[in-house]
Short mmCIF file of C-alpha atoms and ligand atoms in Angstrom, two decimals:
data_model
loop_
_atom_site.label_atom_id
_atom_site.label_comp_id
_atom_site.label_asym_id
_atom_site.label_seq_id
_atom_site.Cartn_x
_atom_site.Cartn_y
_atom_site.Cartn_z
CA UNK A 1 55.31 18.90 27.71
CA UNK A 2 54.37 22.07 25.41
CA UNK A 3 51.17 23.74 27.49
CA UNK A 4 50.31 25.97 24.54
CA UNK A 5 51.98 26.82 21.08
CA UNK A 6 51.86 30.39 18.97
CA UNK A 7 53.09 31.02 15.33
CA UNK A 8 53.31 34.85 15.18
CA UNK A 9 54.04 37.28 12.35
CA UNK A 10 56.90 39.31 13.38
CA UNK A 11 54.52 42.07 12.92
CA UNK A 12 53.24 41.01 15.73
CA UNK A 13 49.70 39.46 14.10
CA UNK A 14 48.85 36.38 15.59
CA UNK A 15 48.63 33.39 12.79
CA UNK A 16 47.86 29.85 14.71
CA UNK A 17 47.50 29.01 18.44
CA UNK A 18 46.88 25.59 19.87
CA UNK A 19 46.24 24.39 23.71
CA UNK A 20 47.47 21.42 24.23
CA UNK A 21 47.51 21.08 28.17
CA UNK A 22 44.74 22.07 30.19
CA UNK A 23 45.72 23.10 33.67
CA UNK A 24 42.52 24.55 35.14
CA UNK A 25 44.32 26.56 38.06
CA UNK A 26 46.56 27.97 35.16
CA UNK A 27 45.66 31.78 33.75
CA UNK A 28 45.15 31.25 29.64
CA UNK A 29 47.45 33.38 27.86
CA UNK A 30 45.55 36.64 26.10
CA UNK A 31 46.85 35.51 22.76
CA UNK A 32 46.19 39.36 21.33
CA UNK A 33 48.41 40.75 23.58
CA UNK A 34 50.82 38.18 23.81
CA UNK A 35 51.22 38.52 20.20
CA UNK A 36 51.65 42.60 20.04
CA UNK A 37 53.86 41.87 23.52
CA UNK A 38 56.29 39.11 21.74
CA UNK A 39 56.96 41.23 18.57
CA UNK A 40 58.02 44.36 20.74
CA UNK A 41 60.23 41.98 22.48
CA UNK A 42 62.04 40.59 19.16
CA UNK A 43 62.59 43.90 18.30
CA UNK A 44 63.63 45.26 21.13
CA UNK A 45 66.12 42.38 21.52
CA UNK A 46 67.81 42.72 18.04
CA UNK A 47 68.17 47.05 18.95
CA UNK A 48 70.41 45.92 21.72
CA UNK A 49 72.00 44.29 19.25
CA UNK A 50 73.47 41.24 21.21
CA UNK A 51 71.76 38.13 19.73
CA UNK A 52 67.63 37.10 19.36
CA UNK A 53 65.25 36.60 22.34
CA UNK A 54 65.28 32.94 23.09
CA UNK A 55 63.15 32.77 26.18
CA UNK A 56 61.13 34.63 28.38
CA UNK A 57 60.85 33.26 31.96
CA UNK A 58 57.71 33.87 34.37
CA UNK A 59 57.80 32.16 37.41
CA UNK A 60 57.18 28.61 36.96
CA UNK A 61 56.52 29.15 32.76
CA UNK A 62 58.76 29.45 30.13
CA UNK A 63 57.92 30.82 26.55
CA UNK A 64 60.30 29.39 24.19
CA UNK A 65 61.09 31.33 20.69
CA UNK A 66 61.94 30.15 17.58
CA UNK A 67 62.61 33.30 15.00
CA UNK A 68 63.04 32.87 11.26
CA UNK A 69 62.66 35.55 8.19
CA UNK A 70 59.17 36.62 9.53
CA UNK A 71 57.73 34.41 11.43
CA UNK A 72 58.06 34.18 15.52
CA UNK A 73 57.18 30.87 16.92
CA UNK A 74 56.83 29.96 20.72
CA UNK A 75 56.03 27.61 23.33
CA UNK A 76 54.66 27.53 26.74
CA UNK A 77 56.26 24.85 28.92
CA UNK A 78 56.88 24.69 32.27
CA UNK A 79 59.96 24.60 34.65
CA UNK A 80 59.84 20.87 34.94
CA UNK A 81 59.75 20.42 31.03
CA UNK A 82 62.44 19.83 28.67
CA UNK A 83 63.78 23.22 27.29
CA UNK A 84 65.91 21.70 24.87
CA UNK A 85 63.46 19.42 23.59
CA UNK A 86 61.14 22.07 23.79
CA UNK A 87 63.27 24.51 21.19
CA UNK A 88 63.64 21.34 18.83
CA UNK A 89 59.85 20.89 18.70
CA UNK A 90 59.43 24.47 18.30
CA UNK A 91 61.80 25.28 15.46
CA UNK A 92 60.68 21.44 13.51
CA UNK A 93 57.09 22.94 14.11
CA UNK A 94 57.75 26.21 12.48
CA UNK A 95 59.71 24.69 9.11
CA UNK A 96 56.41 22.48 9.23
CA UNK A 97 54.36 25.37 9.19
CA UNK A 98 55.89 27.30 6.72
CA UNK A 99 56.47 24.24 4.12
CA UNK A 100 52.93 23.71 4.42
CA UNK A 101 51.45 27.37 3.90
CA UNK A 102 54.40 28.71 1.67
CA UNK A 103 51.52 30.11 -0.70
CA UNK A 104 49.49 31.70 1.98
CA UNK A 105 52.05 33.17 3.81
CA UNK A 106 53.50 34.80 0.61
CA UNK A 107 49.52 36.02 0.11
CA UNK A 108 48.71 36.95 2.93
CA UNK A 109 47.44 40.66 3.37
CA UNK A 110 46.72 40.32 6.93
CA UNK A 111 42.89 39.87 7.41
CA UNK A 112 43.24 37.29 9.19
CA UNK A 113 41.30 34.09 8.23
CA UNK A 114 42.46 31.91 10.62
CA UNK A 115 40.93 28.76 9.81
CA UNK A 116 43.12 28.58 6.67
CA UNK A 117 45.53 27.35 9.60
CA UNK A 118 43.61 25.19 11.35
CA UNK A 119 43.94 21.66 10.15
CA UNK A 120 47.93 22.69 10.98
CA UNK A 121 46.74 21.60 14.96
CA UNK A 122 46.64 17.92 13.49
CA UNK A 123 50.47 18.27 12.81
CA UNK A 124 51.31 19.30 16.09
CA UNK A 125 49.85 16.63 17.70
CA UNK A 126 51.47 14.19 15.30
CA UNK A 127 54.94 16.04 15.55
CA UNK A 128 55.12 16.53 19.52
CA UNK A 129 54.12 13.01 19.45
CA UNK A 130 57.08 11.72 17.16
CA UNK A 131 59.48 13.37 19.23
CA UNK A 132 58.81 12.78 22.69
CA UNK A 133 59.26 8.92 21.66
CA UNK A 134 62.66 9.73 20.00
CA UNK A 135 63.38 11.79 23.19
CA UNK A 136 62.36 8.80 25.58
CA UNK A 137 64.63 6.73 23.87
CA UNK A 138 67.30 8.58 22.66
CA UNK A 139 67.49 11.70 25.44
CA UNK A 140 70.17 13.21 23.40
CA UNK A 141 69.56 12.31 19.84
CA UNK A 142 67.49 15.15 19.21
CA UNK A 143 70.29 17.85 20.47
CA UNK A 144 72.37 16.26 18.08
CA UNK A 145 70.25 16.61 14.94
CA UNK A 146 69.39 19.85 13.14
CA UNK A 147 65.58 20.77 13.01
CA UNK A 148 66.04 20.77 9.41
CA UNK A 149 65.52 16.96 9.32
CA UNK A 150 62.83 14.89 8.91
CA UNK A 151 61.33 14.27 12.24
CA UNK A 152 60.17 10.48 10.77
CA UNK A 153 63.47 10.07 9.10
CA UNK A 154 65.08 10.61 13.14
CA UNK A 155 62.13 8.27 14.42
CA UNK A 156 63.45 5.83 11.42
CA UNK A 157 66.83 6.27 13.37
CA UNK A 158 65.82 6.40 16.63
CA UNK A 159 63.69 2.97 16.40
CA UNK A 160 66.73 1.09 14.81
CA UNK A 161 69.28 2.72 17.03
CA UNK A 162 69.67 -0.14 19.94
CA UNK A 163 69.25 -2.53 16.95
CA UNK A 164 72.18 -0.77 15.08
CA UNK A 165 74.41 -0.40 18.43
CA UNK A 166 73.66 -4.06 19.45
CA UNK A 167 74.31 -5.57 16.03
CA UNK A 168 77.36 -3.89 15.33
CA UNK A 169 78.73 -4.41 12.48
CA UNK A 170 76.51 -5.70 10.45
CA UNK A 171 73.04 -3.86 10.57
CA UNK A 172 75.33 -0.82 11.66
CA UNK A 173 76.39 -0.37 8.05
CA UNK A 174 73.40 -0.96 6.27
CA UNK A 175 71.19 1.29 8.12
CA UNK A 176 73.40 3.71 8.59
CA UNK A 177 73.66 3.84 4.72
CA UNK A 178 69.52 3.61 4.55
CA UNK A 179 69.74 6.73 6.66
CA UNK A 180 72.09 8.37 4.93
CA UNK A 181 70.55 8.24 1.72
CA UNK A 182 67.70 10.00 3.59
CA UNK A 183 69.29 12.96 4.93
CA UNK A 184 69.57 16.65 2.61
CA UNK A 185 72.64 16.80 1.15
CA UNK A 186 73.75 20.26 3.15
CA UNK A 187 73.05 18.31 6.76
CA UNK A 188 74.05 15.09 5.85
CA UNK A 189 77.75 15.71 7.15
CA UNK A 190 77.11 17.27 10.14
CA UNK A 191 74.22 14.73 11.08
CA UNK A 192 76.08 11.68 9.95
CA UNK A 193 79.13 12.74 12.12
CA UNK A 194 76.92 13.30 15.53
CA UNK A 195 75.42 10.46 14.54
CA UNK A 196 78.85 8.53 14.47
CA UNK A 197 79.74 9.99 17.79
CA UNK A 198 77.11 8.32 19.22
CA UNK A 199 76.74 5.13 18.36
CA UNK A 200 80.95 5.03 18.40
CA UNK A 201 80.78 5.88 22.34
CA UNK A 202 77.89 3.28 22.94
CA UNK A 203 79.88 0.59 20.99
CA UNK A 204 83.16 1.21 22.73
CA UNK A 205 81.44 0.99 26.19
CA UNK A 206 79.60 -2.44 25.40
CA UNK A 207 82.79 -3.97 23.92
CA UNK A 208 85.50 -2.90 26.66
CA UNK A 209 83.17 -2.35 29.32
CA UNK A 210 83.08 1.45 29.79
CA UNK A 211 87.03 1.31 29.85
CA UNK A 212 88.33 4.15 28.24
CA UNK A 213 89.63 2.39 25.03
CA UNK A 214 93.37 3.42 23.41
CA UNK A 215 94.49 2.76 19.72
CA UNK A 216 94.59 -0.88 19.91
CA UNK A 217 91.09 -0.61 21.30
CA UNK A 218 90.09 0.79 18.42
CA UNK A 219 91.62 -0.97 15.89
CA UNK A 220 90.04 -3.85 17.59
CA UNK A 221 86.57 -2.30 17.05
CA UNK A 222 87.03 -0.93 13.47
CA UNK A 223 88.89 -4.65 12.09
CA UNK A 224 85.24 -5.98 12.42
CA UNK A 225 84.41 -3.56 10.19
CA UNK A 226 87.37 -3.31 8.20
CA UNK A 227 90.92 -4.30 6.71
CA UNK A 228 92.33 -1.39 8.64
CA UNK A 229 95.56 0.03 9.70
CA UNK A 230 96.53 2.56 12.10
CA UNK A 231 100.17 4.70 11.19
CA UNK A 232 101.30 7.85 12.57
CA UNK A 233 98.09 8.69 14.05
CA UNK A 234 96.24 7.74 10.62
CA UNK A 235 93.94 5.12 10.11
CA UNK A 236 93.07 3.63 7.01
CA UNK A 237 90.04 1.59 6.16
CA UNK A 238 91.27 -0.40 2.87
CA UNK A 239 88.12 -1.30 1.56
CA UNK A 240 85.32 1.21 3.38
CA UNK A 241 82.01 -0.46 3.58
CA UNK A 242 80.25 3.03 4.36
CA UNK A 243 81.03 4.44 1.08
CA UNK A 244 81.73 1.29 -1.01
CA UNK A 245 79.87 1.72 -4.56
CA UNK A 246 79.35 5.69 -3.94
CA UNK A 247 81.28 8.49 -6.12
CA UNK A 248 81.15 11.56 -4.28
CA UNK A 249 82.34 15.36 -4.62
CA UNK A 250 82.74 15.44 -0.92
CA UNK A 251 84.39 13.58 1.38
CA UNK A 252 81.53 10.74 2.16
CA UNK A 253 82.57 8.89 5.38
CA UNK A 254 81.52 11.10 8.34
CA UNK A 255 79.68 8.18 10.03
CA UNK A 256 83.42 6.49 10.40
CA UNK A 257 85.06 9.95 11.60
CA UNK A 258 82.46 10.07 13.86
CA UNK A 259 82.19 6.89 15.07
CA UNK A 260 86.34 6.79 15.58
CA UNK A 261 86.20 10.00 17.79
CA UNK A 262 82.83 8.49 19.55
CA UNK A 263 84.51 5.16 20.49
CA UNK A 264 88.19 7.16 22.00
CA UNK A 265 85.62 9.52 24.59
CA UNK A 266 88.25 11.55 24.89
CA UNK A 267 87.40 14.82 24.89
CA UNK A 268 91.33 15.35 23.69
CA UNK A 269 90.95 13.48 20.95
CA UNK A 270 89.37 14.58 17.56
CA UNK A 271 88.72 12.66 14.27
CA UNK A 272 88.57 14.41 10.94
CA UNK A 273 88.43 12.03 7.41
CA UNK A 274 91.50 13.08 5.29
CA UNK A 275 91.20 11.25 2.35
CA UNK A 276 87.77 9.17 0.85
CA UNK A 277 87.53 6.40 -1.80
CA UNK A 278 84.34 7.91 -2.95
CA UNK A 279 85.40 10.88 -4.01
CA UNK A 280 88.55 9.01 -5.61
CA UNK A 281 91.39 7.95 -3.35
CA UNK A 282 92.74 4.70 -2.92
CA UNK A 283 91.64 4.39 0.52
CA UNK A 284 89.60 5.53 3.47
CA UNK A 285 91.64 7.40 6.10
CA UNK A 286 91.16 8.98 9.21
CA UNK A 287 93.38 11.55 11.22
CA UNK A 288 93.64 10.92 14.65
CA UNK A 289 94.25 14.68 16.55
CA UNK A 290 95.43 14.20 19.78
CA UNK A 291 95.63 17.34 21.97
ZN1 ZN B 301 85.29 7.49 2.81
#
């Protein structure tokens, strides 16, 4: 999947560099000069002014960049490999990396003593290895979810998911809570949501087999879940079991948004939470935008 992987200074001083595949008819990249060569190109890609260099294609290779504060991180696939998977990798790598050497990075003069870095290889291997088996069963999981979060709290998920899909309701709520709890609080929303979407669409398509499902549909889906009703394109869960027992500032239920929007797969159709009995309303509710 990932041939070889860099973590450069933006200075263009090479920090860590791991070969992973071996192709013996392939040319090893000079890491030296790919180092000096990369940091031109960052720079010469913010002068133009028009967004950061994501990839660099030879031939049959791609180099895939990651860019943060100061660091530049990149890795060699090939045509036939994942890109997107690739990026994820690259940019969970690089938070990795820094978390790990916060105090050497800050120190670091720039005599290189490279083998402060070295035991980092070990995490590579472990990480790469976490998410190709979230990417072999959940292909599109990974898009979904911000390289902010844990890569073993998305393995967590990842393992469970046909277990939360084919048990719906039951162990849908309680590890979707478990997971929740597990997230940062400034992704939770977002990764709740796509996570919603999902398991919504996969649910729906069990149930009604892949028909496109309409209100009732849905009603009919969210009742197992739920004393619900559905008015004027609002839906309200009376009692919520996603945030039942939780006082929030924000609204809490993003699984349920999601989830809603997930099971209509219709890309007219959008879901947004309008009022939440964690943070303090009566009930639950859900408006249903239909474009
Ligand atoms: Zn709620």
């Amino acid at each position: 999947m990932i041939d070889e992987f860099f973590i450069l200074r933006k200075d263009g001083l090479n920090l860590f560099h791991i070969i992973l595949e071996k192709d013996s008819y392939a040319v090893q990249v000079p890491t030296e000069l790919f180092a000096g060569f990369s940091s031109a190109m960052v720079a010469f890609a913010n002068e133009l002014g028009s967004g950061q260099l994501s990839k660099i294609e030879i031939e049959d290779q791609i180099f895939v960049f990651n860019l943060s504060d100061k660091l530049i991180t990149v890795a060699k696939i090939s045509t036939d490999d994942d890109e997107h998977l690739a990026k994820h990798i690259v940019a969970l790598l690089e938070r990795e990396f820094i978390n790990d050497y916060r105090e050497e990075l800050k120190n670091f003069r720039g005599t290189v003593r490279k083998d402060v870095f070295f035991p980092f290889s070990e995490k590579v291997h472990e990480i790469i290895k976490k998410c190709m088996k979230v990417a072999a069963k959940n292909p599109h999981l990974l898009e979904n979810i911000p390289p902010s979060i844990d890569i073993d709290a998305i393995l967590t998920l990842s393992e469970y998911s046909d277990e939360l899909i084919e048990n719906f309701p039951d162990a849908t709520i309680r590890l979707t809570r478990e997971f929740q709890s597990k997230l940062p609080e400034g992704e939770m929303h977002y990764t709740m949501f796509k996570l919603g979407l999902e398991v919504g669409k996969e649910v729906a398509k069990k149930k009604f087999n892949n028909r496109q499902i309409n209100d009732k549909g849905i009603m009919k889906l969210l009742k197992e879940i739920s004393i619900c009703s559905m008015n004027d394109n609002v839906i309200s869960l009376q009692i919520c079991p996603f945030c039942r027992g939780r006082k929030t500032k924000e609204f809490d239920c993003d699984f349920v948004s999601g989830f809603i929007e997930g099971a209509y797969n219709n890309p007219n159709i959008a879901v947004r939470e309008i009022n939440c009995h964690a943070v303090g309303h009566k009930h639950c509710e859900f408006q249903v935008y239909k474009i």
